[in-house]
Amino acid sequence: MSVAAVAADRSVCAPLPVLGRDVRVPLVTGGEVDYAALDYAASAPALQRVWDDVAAYAPYYGSVHRGAGYLSQLSTDLFENSRRTIADFLGCRADDQVVFTRSTTDSLNLLAAALPQDTRVFVFETEHHASLLPWERRADTAVTYLNAPRTPRQAVETLETALAERDPYGPALVCVTGASNVTGELWPVQELAAAAHAHGARIVLDAAQLVPHHPVDLAELDVDWVAFSGHKLYAPFGAGVLAGRADWLRDAAPYLAGGGASRKVSRRTDGGVDVEWQTTAARHEAGSPNVIGAYAIASACKALAEAGFPELIAREQELVDRVTAGLAEVPEVQVLSLFGADASRVGVLSFVVEGWNSSHFAAALSAEYGIGVRDGLFCAHPLVRTLLGSEPQDPGECGAPEAAPGERSLNAIRVSFGVGTPDEHVERFLRAVKELVTNGARWNYRTEDGRCVPDRA
């Protein structure tokens, strides 16, 4: 292939424009650089397309499902059309519901509240806290925590064994991630869904880290529900989605009691009230909805679909390969993995550096190179502790390691990227890692409120 052809090919796979791509940040060593946002797994920058769509709608903002005026009608249409757009994006089945929530965490807590009585939940210890913790909040729900598998096949076998041995045999739910927020590794969702259904269980997919990188089709994956957040999908904060089977949601008490969730409210002769609740998604959407959040998610779905996932995946894989190969050139760097070096992954990698506290290393990347990464336990404490070979009782908090720079601490560094990441950000990151390992930090750092920060005294 000629140089011109290569350049043309790369232009086809160019990143989608995102907000913040031209933001300049100061360096402690002097000067400024373009900020390299490599923390997409925490919150991806909003697509420029999404921001433009939201800005275009803003002057027409009106109440939803509440008014006869033109702006209210327009906003209601926009809100419900956004629901349909997201349903199409997710490959929802005809009788599925799309419920708008605040986030993945909110979506999974909603589903936990909607479980039939005496449901047994099966969840791997490798899950993000959003999908690990909601299930035990009800006294009638029993939770089985499954050990971290070391291969995708082992994950399926572990689940099959646990489901087959459950007693008594009743309603069951499996909760699994699509892509790890720590390692980026892809999980065998279709195989896990088949195992769940073969044993009479349902399955919910935590797609927070999957849906920004790969197409998610409920019907094709054969999952019962999917949950994700807008702020992972290149939309602004504040909105999420729970999509899937309607029956458990329809039969459950409303997640919140209030206007919109109720169809009819009347006084009883004894002085109380009778309530007839909605049976649609509105049942769990009480209060004035976040129409801008819903529209932003729908806009992001359209942008990704129009850009074409095959092209986006191919370019992201180039970046994954480049980062993996670059880190492998530094013997002091250990990349964390459950399934091994050859496992398929999205643009999320976590690592530790020999001789470095991860908070110190991340602080130096930011202060001396203008690179934003994440350090800590990534709200997946059991998984990171397993990967680091530590005992469950070892100390450590998500994003707030207790040890001072240079001391051993239970934390790691995560680099993550996506459709808005230019090549230069990845190249600068790899250069910075090599320079810090070889030459050390050029600045002094101290611990402040549990974090490592430049010492400006």
Coordinates of C-alpha atoms in Angstrom, one line a residue, residues 100-447:
F100 CA -34.3 6.2 31.6
T101 CA -32.3 6.3 34.8
R102 CA -29.4 8.4 36.2
S103 CA -26.6 5.9 35.4
T104 CA -25.6 2.3 35.2
T105 CA -25.6 2.1 39.0
D106 CA -29.1 3.5 39.1
S107 CA -30.3 1.1 36.4
L108 CA -29.0 -2.0 38.3
N109 CA -30.4 -0.8 41.6
L110 CA -33.8 -0.4 39.9
L111 CA -33.6 -3.9 38.6
A112 CA -32.6 -5.2 42.0
A113 CA -35.7 -3.5 43.5
A114 CA -37.8 -5.2 40.8
L115 CA -36.6 -8.8 41.4
P116 CA -39.4 -11.3 42.2
Q117 CA -39.5 -12.4 45.8
D118 CA -36.8 -15.0 46.7
T119 CA -34.7 -14.4 43.6
R120 CA -31.2 -15.8 43.7
V121 CA -28.5 -13.6 42.1
F122 CA -25.3 -14.9 40.7
V123 CA -22.5 -12.4 40.2
F124 CA -18.7 -12.7 39.6
E125 CA -16.4 -11.0 42.1
T126 CA -14.8 -9.3 39.1
E127 CA -17.7 -6.9 38.7
H128 CA -17.7 -3.2 39.1
H129 CA -19.3 -2.2 42.4
A130 CA -22.3 -0.9 40.4
S131 CA -23.2 -4.5 39.5
L132 CA -21.6 -6.2 42.5
L133 CA -23.4 -4.4 45.4
P134 CA -27.1 -3.7 44.7
W135 CA -28.4 -7.2 45.2
E136 CA -28.0 -7.8 48.9
R137 CA -30.1 -4.7 49.9
R138 CA -33.3 -6.8 50.0
A139 CA -33.6 -9.4 52.8
D140 CA -35.4 -11.9 50.5
T141 CA -32.6 -11.9 47.9
A142 CA -29.8 -14.4 48.2
V143 CA -26.5 -13.6 46.4
T144 CA -23.9 -16.1 45.3
Y145 CA -20.5 -14.4 44.5
L146 CA -18.5 -16.4 42.0
N147 CA -14.7 -16.5 42.0
A148 CA -12.7 -14.7 39.3
P149 CA -12.3 -17.0 36.3
R150 CA -9.0 -17.2 34.5
T151 CA -10.4 -18.0 31.1
P152 CA -13.7 -17.2 29.3
R153 CA -14.4 -20.9 29.2
Q154 CA -13.9 -21.2 33.0
A155 CA -16.4 -18.3 33.5
V156 CA -19.1 -20.3 31.6
E157 CA -18.3 -23.5 33.5
T158 CA -18.3 -21.7 36.9
L159 CA -21.7 -20.2 36.2
E160 CA -23.1 -23.5 34.9
T161 CA -22.0 -25.3 38.0
A162 CA -23.4 -22.7 40.4
L163 CA -26.7 -22.6 38.6
A164 CA -27.1 -26.4 38.5
E165 CA -26.4 -26.6 42.2
R166 CA -28.8 -23.9 43.3
D167 CA -31.4 -25.0 45.9
P168 CA -34.2 -24.2 46.0
Y169 CA -34.9 -24.0 42.3
G170 CA -36.7 -20.6 41.8
P171 CA -36.2 -17.3 40.1
A172 CA -32.6 -16.5 39.4
L173 CA -30.6 -13.6 37.8
V174 CA -27.1 -13.6 36.5
C175 CA -25.3 -10.3 36.4
V176 CA -22.2 -10.0 34.2
T177 CA -20.0 -7.3 32.6
G178 CA -19.5 -7.1 28.9
A179 CA -16.0 -5.6 29.1
S180 CA -14.1 -5.2 32.3
N181 CA -13.6 -1.6 33.6
V182 CA -10.2 -2.7 34.9
T183 CA -8.6 -4.9 32.2
G184 CA -10.8 -4.0 29.3
E185 CA -11.2 -7.8 28.6
L186 CA -14.3 -8.9 26.7
W187 CA -16.5 -11.5 28.5
P188 CA -18.3 -14.4 26.8
V189 CA -21.7 -12.8 27.0
Q190 CA -23.5 -15.0 24.5
E191 CA -22.2 -18.2 26.1
L192 CA -23.1 -16.9 29.6
A193 CA -26.6 -16.0 28.5
A194 CA -27.0 -19.5 27.0
A195 CA -25.9 -21.1 30.2
A196 CA -28.2 -18.9 32.3
H197 CA -31.2 -19.6 30.2
A198 CA -30.4 -23.3 30.0
H199 CA -30.8 -23.4 33.8
G200 CA -33.9 -21.3 34.0
A201 CA -32.2 -18.0 35.0
R202 CA -32.2 -14.6 33.5
I203 CA -29.2 -12.4 32.8
V204 CA -28.5 -8.7 32.9
L205 CA -25.5 -7.2 31.1
D206 CA -23.5 -4.4 32.6
A207 CA -22.6 -2.7 29.3
A208 CA -21.1 0.5 30.7
Q209 CA -17.7 -0.3 29.2
L210 CA -18.9 -2.3 26.2
V211 CA -21.5 -0.1 24.6
P212 CA -19.0 2.8 23.8
H213 CA -16.7 0.4 22.0
H214 CA -18.8 -2.5 20.5
P215 CA -22.3 -2.9 19.2
V216 CA -24.7 -4.3 21.8
D217 CA -27.7 -6.2 20.5
L218 CA -30.0 -7.6 23.1
A219 CA -31.7 -10.0 20.7
E220 CA -28.4 -11.3 19.3
L221 CA -26.7 -11.6 22.6
D222 CA -29.9 -13.1 24.1
V223 CA -29.6 -11.1 27.3
D224 CA -32.7 -10.1 29.3
W225 CA -31.6 -6.6 30.2
V226 CA -28.7 -4.3 29.5
A227 CA -27.6 -1.3 31.6
F228 CA -25.3 1.5 30.7
S229 CA -24.5 5.2 31.4
G230 CA -24.6 8.2 29.0
H231 CA -21.3 9.6 30.4
K232 CA -19.5 6.5 29.2
L233 CA -21.1 6.8 25.7
Y234 CA -19.8 10.3 24.9
A235 CA -22.8 12.1 26.3
P236 CA -22.9 14.5 29.3
F237 CA -23.4 13.3 32.8
G238 CA -26.8 12.6 34.4
A239 CA -28.6 9.9 32.4
G240 CA -28.5 6.2 32.0
V241 CA -30.6 3.3 30.5
L242 CA -32.0 0.0 31.7
A243 CA -33.5 -1.8 28.7
G244 CA -35.0 -5.3 28.4
R245 CA -37.8 -7.6 29.5
A246 CA -40.9 -5.8 30.7
D247 CA -42.6 -8.3 33.0
W248 CA -40.4 -8.1 36.1
L249 CA -40.4 -4.3 35.8
R250 CA -44.2 -4.1 35.2
D251 CA -44.9 -6.4 38.2
A252 CA -42.6 -4.5 40.6
A253 CA -43.6 -1.6 42.8
P254 CA -42.5 1.7 41.2
Y255 CA -38.9 2.6 41.8
L256 CA -40.0 6.0 42.9
A257 CA -43.5 7.1 43.8
G258 CA -44.7 10.3 42.2
G259 CA -46.1 12.0 39.2
G260 CA -45.7 10.3 35.9
A261 CA -45.4 6.9 37.5
S262 CA -49.1 7.0 38.5
R263 CA -51.9 6.7 36.0
K264 CA -54.8 7.4 38.5
V265 CA -54.9 8.5 42.1
S266 CA -58.2 8.7 44.1
R267 CA -59.3 9.2 47.7
R268 CA -60.8 6.3 49.6
T269 CA -63.7 6.6 52.0
D270 CA -61.4 5.8 54.8
G271 CA -59.3 8.8 54.1
G272 CA -56.4 7.0 52.3
V273 CA -55.6 7.0 48.5
D274 CA -55.8 4.3 45.9
V275 CA -53.2 4.4 43.1
E276 CA -53.2 2.8 39.7
W277 CA -49.6 2.7 38.5
Q278 CA -48.4 2.9 34.9
T279 CA -47.4 -0.4 33.2
T280 CA -45.0 1.1 30.7
A281 CA -41.5 2.4 31.3
A282 CA -43.1 5.5 32.9
R283 CA -43.8 3.2 36.0
H284 CA -40.2 3.7 37.0
E285 CA -39.6 7.2 35.7
A286 CA -41.5 9.3 38.3
G287 CA -40.9 13.0 38.3
S288 CA -39.9 15.4 35.5
P289 CA -37.6 13.4 33.2
N290 CA -34.1 14.4 32.1
V291 CA -35.1 15.0 28.5
I292 CA -31.7 16.5 27.7
G293 CA -29.9 13.5 29.1
A294 CA -32.1 11.1 27.1
Y295 CA -31.6 13.2 23.9
A296 CA -27.9 13.3 24.4
I297 CA -27.7 9.5 24.7
A298 CA -29.8 9.1 21.6
S299 CA -27.6 11.6 19.7
A300 CA -24.5 9.6 20.7
C301 CA -26.1 6.4 19.6
K302 CA -26.8 7.9 16.2
A303 CA -23.3 9.3 15.8
L304 CA -21.7 5.9 16.6
A305 CA -24.0 4.0 14.3
E306 CA -23.4 6.4 11.4
A307 CA -19.7 6.3 11.9
G308 CA -19.8 2.5 11.7
F309 CA -18.7 0.2 14.5
P310 CA -16.4 -1.9 12.2
E311 CA -14.3 1.1 11.4
L312 CA -14.3 2.4 14.9
I313 CA -13.3 -1.0 16.3
A314 CA -10.5 -1.4 13.8
R315 CA -8.9 1.9 14.7
E316 CA -9.3 1.3 18.4
Q317 CA -7.7 -2.1 18.0
E318 CA -4.7 -0.3 16.5
L319 CA -4.4 1.8 19.6
V320 CA -4.8 -1.2 21.9
D321 CA -2.0 -3.0 20.0
R322 CA 0.2 0.1 20.1
V323 CA -0.3 0.6 23.9
T324 CA 0.2 -3.1 24.6
A325 CA 3.3 -3.3 22.6
G326 CA 4.7 -0.1 24.0
L327 CA 4.2 -1.1 27.6
A328 CA 5.7 -4.5 26.9
E329 CA 9.0 -2.7 26.0
V330 CA 9.3 -1.6 29.6
P331 CA 10.2 -4.5 31.9
E332 CA 9.2 -2.7 35.0
V333 CA 5.5 -2.5 33.8
Q334 CA 3.1 -5.3 34.5
V335 CA -0.2 -5.1 32.6
L336 CA -3.1 -6.7 34.6
S337 CA -5.1 -9.4 33.0
L338 CA -7.6 -12.2 33.9
F339 CA -7.6 -14.0 30.7
G340 CA -4.0 -13.6 29.5
A341 CA -2.1 -11.4 27.1
D342 CA -3.9 -12.6 24.0
A343 CA -7.4 -11.8 25.4
S344 CA -9.6 -9.5 23.3
R345 CA -10.2 -6.2 25.0
V346 CA -11.6 -2.7 24.4
G347 CA -9.5 0.4 24.9
V348 CA -8.9 -0.1 28.7
L349 CA -5.7 -1.3 30.2
S350 CA -4.5 -1.3 33.8
F351 CA -0.9 -1.8 35.0
V352 CA 1.5 -1.3 37.8
V353 CA 5.1 -0.1 37.7
E354 CA 7.8 -1.7 39.7
G355 CA 9.2 0.7 42.3
W356 CA 6.4 3.2 41.9
N357 CA 3.3 4.0 43.9
S358 CA 0.6 4.1 41.3
S359 CA -0.8 7.4 42.6
H360 CA 2.7 8.9 42.3
F361 CA 3.1 7.7 38.8
A362 CA -0.3 9.0 37.7
A363 CA 0.4 12.4 39.3
A364 CA 3.6 12.7 37.4
L365 CA 1.9 11.8 34.1
S366 CA -0.5 14.6 34.7
A367 CA 1.7 17.3 36.2
E368 CA 4.7 16.7 33.9
Y369 CA 3.1 15.5 30.6
G370 CA -0.5 16.8 30.7
I371 CA -1.9 13.2 30.6
G372 CA -5.0 12.3 32.5
V373 CA -5.3 8.6 33.6
R374 CA -6.9 6.9 36.6
D375 CA -5.2 5.4 39.6
G376 CA -6.7 3.4 42.5
L377 CA -8.9 0.3 42.6
F378 CA -11.4 1.6 40.0
C379 CA -14.5 0.7 42.1
A380 CA -13.7 -2.9 41.5
H381 CA -11.9 -3.7 44.7
P382 CA -12.1 -7.5 44.7
L383 CA -11.0 -7.8 41.1
V384 CA -7.9 -5.5 41.5
R385 CA -7.0 -7.3 44.7
T386 CA -7.2 -10.6 42.9
L387 CA -5.1 -9.3 40.0
L388 CA -2.5 -7.8 42.4
G389 CA -2.3 -11.0 44.4
S390 CA -3.4 -9.4 47.7
E391 CA -5.5 -10.6 50.5
P392 CA -9.1 -9.4 50.7
Q393 CA -8.5 -7.5 53.9
D394 CA -5.6 -5.4 52.5
P395 CA -6.2 -1.7 52.8
G396 CA -7.0 0.6 49.8
E397 CA -9.8 2.9 48.7
C398 CA -11.1 3.6 45.2
G399 CA -8.9 6.4 43.9
A400 CA -7.5 7.3 47.3
P401 CA -4.5 5.1 48.2
E402 CA -3.4 5.4 51.8
A403 CA 0.4 5.0 51.3
A404 CA 2.7 7.9 50.6
P405 CA 4.6 8.2 47.3
G406 CA 7.2 5.5 47.0
E407 CA 5.6 3.2 49.6
R408 CA 3.7 0.1 48.7
S409 CA 0.0 0.7 48.2
L410 CA -2.8 -1.4 46.9
N411 CA -3.6 0.5 43.7
A412 CA -3.0 0.4 39.9
I413 CA -2.9 2.8 37.0
R414 CA -5.6 2.7 34.2
V415 CA -5.2 4.1 30.7
S416 CA -8.4 4.2 28.6
F417 CA -9.3 5.7 25.2
G418 CA -11.9 5.7 22.5
V419 CA -13.3 7.3 19.4
G420 CA -12.0 10.8 20.4
T421 CA -8.4 9.8 21.1
P422 CA -5.8 11.1 18.6
D423 CA -2.6 9.2 17.9
E424 CA -0.5 11.8 19.6
H425 CA -2.1 11.2 23.0
V426 CA -1.1 7.5 22.9
E427 CA 2.4 8.3 21.7
R428 CA 2.9 10.9 24.4
F429 CA 1.7 8.4 27.0
L430 CA 4.1 5.7 26.0
R431 CA 7.0 8.2 25.8
A432 CA 6.1 9.5 29.3
V433 CA 6.0 6.0 30.8
K434 CA 9.4 5.1 29.4
E435 CA 10.9 8.4 30.5
L436 CA 9.5 8.2 34.1
V437 CA 10.7 4.6 34.5
T438 CA 14.1 5.4 33.1
N439 CA 14.8 8.9 34.6
G440 CA 12.3 9.2 37.4
A441 CA 10.0 12.2 38.1
R442 CA 11.4 15.7 37.5
W443 CA 9.3 17.2 40.3
N444 CA 8.7 16.5 44.0
Y445 CA 5.4 15.2 45.2
R446 CA 3.5 15.0 48.5
T447 CA 0.4 13.3 49.8

